[in-house]
Coordinates of C-alpha atoms and ligand atoms in Angstrom, one line a residue:
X15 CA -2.0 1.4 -52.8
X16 CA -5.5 1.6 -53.4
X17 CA -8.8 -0.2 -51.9
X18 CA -11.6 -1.6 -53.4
X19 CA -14.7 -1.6 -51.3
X20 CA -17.8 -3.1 -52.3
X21 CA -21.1 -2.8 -50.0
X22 CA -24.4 -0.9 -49.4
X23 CA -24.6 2.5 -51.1
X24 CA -28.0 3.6 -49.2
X25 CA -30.1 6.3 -48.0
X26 CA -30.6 6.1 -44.4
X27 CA -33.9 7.1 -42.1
X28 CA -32.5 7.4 -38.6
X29 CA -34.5 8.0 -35.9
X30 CA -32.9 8.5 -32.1
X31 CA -35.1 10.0 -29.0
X32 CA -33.8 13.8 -30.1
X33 CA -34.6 14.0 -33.9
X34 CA -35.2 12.4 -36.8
X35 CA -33.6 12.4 -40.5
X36 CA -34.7 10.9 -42.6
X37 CA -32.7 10.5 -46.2
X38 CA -28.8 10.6 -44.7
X39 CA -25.8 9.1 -47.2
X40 CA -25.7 5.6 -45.4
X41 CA -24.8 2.2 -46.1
X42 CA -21.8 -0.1 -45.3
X43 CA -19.7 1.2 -48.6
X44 CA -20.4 4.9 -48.0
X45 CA -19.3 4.7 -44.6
X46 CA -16.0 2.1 -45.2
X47 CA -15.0 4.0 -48.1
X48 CA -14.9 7.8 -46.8
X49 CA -13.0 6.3 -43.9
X50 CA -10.6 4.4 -46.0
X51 CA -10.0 7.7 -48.3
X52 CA -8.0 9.3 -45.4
X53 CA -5.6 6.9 -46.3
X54 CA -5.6 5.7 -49.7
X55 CA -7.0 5.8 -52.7
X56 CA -10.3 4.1 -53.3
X57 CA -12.6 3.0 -55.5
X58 CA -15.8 1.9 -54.8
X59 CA -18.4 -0.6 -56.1
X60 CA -22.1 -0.3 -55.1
X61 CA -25.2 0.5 -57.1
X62 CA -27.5 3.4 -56.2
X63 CA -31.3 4.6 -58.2
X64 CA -31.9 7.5 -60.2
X65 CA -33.4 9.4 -56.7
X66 CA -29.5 9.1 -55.3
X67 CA -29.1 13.0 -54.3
X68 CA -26.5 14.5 -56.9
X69 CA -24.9 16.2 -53.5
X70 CA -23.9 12.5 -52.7
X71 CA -21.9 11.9 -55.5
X72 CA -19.9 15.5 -55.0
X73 CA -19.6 13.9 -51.5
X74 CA -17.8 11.0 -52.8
X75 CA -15.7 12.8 -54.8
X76 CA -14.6 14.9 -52.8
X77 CA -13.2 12.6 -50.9
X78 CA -11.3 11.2 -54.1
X79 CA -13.3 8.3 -54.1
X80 CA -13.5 6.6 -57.5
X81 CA -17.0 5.9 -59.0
X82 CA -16.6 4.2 -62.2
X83 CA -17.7 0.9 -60.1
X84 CA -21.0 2.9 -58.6
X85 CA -24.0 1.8 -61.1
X86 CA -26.2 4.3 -61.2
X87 CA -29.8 2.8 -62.7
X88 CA -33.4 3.1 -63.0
X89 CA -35.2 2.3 -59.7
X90 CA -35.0 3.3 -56.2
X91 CA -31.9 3.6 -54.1
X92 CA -31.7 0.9 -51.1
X93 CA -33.4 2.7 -48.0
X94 CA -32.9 1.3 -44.5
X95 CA -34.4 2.9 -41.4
X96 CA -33.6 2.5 -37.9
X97 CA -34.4 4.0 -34.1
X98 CA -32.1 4.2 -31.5
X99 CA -32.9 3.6 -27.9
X100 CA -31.7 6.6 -24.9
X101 CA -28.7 4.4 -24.6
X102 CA -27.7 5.0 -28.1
X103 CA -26.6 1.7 -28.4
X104 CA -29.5 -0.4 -28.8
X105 CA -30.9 0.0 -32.3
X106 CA -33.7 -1.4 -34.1
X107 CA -34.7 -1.6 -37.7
X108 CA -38.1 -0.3 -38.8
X109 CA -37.9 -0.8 -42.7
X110 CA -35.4 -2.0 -45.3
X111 CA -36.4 -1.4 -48.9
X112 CA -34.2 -3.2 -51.3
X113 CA -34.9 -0.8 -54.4
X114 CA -32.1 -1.3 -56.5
X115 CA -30.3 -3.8 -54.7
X116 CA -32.6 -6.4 -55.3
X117 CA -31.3 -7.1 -58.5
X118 CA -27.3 -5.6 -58.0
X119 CA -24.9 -7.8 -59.7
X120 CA -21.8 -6.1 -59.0
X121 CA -19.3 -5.6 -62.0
X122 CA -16.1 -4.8 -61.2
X123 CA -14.5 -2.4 -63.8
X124 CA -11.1 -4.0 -64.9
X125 CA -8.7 -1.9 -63.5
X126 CA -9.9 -2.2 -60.1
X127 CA -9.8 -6.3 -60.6
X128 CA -5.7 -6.2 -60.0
X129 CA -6.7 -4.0 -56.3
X130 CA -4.5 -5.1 -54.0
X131 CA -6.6 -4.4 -50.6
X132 CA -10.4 -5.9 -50.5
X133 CA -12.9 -4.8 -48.3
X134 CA -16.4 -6.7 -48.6
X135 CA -18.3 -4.4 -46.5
X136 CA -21.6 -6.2 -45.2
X137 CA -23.7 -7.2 -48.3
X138 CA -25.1 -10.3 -49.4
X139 CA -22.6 -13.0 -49.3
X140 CA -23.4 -14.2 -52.8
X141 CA -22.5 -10.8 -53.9
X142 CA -19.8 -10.7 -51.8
X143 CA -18.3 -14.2 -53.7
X144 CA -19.2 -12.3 -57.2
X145 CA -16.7 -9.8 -56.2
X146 CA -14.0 -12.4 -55.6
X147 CA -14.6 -14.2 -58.6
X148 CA -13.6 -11.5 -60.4
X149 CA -10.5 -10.2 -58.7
X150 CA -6.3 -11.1 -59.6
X151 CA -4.9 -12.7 -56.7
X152 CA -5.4 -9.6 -54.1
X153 CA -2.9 -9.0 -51.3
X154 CA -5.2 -8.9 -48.0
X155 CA -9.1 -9.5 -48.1
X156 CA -11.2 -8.4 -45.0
X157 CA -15.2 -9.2 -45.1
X158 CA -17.6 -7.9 -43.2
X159 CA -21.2 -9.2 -42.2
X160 CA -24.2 -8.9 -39.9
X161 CA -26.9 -11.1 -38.7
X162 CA -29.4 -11.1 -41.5
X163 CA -26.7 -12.8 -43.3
X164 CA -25.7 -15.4 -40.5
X165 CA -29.9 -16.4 -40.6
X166 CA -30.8 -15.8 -44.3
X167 CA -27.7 -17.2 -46.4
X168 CA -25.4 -19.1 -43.7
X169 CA -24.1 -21.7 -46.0
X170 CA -22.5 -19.0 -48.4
X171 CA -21.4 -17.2 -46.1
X172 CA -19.1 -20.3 -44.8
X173 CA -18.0 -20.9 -48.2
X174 CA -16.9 -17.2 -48.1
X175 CA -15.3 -17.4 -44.6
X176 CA -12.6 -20.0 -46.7
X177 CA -11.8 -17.1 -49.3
X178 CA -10.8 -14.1 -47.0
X179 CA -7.7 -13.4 -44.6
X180 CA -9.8 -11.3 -42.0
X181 CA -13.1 -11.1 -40.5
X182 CA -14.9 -8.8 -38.9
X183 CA -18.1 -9.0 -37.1
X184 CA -19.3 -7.8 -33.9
X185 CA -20.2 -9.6 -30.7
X186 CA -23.2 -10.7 -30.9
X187 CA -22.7 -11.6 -34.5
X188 CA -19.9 -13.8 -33.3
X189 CA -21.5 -15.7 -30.6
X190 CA -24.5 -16.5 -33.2
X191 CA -22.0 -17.8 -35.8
X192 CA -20.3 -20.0 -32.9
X193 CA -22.9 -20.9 -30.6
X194 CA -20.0 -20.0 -27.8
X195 CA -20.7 -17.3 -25.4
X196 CA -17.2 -16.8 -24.8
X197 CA -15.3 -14.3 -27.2
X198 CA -12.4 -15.8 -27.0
X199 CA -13.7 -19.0 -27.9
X200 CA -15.6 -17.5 -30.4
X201 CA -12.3 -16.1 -32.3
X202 CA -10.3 -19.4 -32.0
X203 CA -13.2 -20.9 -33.9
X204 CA -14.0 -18.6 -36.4
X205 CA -10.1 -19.0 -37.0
X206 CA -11.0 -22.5 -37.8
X207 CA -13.7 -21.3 -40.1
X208 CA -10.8 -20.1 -42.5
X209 CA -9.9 -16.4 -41.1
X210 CA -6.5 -15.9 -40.2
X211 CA -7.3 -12.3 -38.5
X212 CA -10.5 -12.5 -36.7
X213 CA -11.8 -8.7 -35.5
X214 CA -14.3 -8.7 -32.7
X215 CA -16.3 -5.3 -32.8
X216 CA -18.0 -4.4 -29.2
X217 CA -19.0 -1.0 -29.5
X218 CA -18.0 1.7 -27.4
X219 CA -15.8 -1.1 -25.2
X220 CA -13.7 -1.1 -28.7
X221 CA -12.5 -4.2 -30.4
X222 CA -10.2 -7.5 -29.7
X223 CA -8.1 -9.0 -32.6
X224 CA -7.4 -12.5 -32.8
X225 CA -4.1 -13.1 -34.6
X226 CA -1.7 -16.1 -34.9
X227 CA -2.3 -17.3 -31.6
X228 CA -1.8 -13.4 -30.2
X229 CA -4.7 -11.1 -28.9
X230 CA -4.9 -7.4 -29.0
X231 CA -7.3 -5.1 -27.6
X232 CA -7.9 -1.5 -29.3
X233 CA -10.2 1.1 -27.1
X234 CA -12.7 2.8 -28.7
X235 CA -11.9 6.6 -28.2
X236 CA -14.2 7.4 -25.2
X237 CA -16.6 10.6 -26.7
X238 CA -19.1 12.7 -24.1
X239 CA -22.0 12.9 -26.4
X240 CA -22.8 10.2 -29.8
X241 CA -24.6 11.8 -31.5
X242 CA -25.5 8.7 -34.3
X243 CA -23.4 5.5 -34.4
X244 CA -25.1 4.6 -37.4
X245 CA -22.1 3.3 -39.7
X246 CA -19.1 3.5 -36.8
X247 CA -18.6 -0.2 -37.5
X248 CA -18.1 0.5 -41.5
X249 CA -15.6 3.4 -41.1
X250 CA -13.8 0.8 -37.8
X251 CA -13.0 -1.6 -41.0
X252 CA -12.7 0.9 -43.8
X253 CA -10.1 3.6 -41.5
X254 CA -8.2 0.5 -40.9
X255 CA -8.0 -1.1 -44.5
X256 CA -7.2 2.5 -45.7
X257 CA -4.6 2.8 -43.3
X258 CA -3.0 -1.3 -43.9
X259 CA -3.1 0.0 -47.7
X260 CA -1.2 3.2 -47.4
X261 CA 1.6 1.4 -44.8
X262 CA 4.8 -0.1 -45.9
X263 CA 5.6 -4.1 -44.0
X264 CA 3.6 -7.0 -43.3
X265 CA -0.6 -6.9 -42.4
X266 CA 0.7 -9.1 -39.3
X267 CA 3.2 -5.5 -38.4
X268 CA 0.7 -3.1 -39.4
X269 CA -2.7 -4.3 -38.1
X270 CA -2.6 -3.1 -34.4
X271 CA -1.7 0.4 -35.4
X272 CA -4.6 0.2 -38.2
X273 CA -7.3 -1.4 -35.7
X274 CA -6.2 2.5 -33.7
X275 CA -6.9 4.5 -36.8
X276 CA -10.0 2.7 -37.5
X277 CA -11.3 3.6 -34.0
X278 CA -10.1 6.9 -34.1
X279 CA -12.4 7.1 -37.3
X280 CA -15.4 5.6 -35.9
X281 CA -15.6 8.2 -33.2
X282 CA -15.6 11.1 -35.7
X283 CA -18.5 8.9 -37.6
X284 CA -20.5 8.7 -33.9
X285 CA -20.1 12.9 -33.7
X286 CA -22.6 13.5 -36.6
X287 CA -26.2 12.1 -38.3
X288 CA -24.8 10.1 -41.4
X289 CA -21.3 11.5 -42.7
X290 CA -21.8 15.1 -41.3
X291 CA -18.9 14.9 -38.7
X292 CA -16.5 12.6 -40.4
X293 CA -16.5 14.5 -44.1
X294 CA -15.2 17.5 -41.8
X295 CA -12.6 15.8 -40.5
X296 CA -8.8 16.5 -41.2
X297 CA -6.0 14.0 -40.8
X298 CA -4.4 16.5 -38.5
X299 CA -7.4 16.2 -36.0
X300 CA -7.6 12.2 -36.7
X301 CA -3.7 12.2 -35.8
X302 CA -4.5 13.8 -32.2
X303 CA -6.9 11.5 -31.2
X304 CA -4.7 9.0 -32.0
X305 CA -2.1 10.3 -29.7
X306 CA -4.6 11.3 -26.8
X307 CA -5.4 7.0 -27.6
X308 CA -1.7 6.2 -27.0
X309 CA -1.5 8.4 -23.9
X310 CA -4.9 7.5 -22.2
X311 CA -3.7 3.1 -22.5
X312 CA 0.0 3.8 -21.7
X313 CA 1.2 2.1 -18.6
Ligands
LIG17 P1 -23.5 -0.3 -38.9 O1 -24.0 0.8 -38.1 O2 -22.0 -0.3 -39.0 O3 -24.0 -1.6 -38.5 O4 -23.9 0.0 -40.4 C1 -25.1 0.7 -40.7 C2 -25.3 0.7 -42.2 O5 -25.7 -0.5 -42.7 C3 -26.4 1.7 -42.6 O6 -25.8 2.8 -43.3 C4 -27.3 0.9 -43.5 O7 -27.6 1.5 -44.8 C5 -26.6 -0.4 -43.8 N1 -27.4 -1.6 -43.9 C6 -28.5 -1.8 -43.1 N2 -29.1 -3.0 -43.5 C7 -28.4 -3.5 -44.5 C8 -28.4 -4.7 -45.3 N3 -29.4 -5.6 -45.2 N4 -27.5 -4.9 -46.2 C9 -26.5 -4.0 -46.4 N5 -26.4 -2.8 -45.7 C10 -27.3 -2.6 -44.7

């Protein structure tokens, strides 16, 4: 079954203490939806200006990635720009130019209304409710967010929290939204929010789902060198709803093993500047990381 994903289609300026690069593929949509197309098909909704490089769009597509929901318009594509610290987890942002964006209304063709599987990858809320508006009763909605969001448009973003079955945010993001240090706390009310599944991203130290009274812990697949984690948390959510799409049972049956695959995807996105590592990726070599997972938490 396929996947809509709708989010950030952006050029990206990343900066980290060994090099900088500027004009990568980047946003939330580009990074969710390559993940997800391991798994399923999926089309994508974003909007993108007439300087988006043409090699993007062969990227996308050859990755199977449907574009008839990608405006392409006059104006300039969204560029955000950001600098990493030594540690490679702190990051800063030095610029975010809307271009394009400012003005997105996103318009979903009709046959990807009756999509099954909806991923709101981090974008406005607003946006993020135009989206719903126009979909047919899907099967399993998972929204993503970030802090500009939780400061800028809260109330919407509420009202959006009582439309989806999942979120996922990441620590920090979830202790803002709860005023509760505690994660645990933090998921039990988020569930109260609306969410059923409530996905806790931390990082390298992986993630903790929060799921009809149950928790579950998936590592992050420990790597010796990250390169860029620009976008890990995009392909996390976009391997995993690729993976709950192309699986047969219940979301509640299928999620654990999907939170695996997402991680496993994230670490190939962490390998490389933008999508350089993860567009060379096979499913053979995500299927062995998998397996080195399972044998490095078995006990
Ligand atoms: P992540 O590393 O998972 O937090 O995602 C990074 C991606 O988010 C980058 O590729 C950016 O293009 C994108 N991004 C940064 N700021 C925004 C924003 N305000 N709205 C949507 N996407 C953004």
């Amino acid at each position: 079954m396929s996947v809509l994903i709708v989010g950030s289609t952006a050029l990206d300026s990343i900066k980290t203490p060994e090099s900088h690069n500027p004009r990568l593929l980047g946003g939330s949509a580009s990074h969710a939806s390559v993940a997800a197309s391991f798994f399923a098909p999926v089309n994508m909704v974003g909007i993108v200006g007439e300087d988006f490089p043409r090699r993007y769009l062969n990227l996308y597509r050859r990755h199977g990635i449907d574009l008839e929901g990608l405006q392409i318009t006059n104006g300039k594509t969204f560029h955000w720009s950001g600098e990493y610290e030594l540690n490679m987890n702190n990051r800063r942002t030095l610029e975010t130019e809307l271009g394009v964006f400012e003005t997105f209304t996103p318009l979903l063709p009709k046959s990807y209304r009756a999509s099954p599987y909806v991923l709101l990858a981090n974008i406005a809320p607003a946006l993020q409710h135009h989206v719903l508006d126009q979909m047919r009763k899907p099967k399993l909605v998972f929204a993503d967010t970030m802090d500009l969001w939780l400061n800028i448009a809260l109330p919407d973003f509420l009202k959006l929290l009582r439309r989806v079955d999942g979120l996922v945010l990441n620590e920090s993001e979830a202790r803002q939204l709860t005023q509760d240090h505690n994660l645990i706390r933090a998921a039990r009310k988020i569930h109260s929010l609306g969410p059923r599944f409530v996905i806790v991203k931390k990082g390298e130290h992986g993630a903790i789902l929060s799921q009809g009274g149950k928790l579950f812990i998936a590592p992050a697949y420990p790597l010796q060198r990250v390169i860029d984690p620009t976008g890990a948390g995009d392909s996390f959510v976009g391997g995993m709803m690729g993976f709950l799409a192309a699986s047969r049972g219940s979301v509640e049956a299928n999620l654990r093993r999907a939170m695996i695959y997402g991680s496993v995807v994230a670490s190939f996105c962490c390998e490389g500047f933008g999508l350089k590592s993860i567009t060379r990726v096979t499913r053979p070599a995500i299927e062995k990381r998998v397996r080195e997972l399972q044998a490095m938490t078995k006990f």
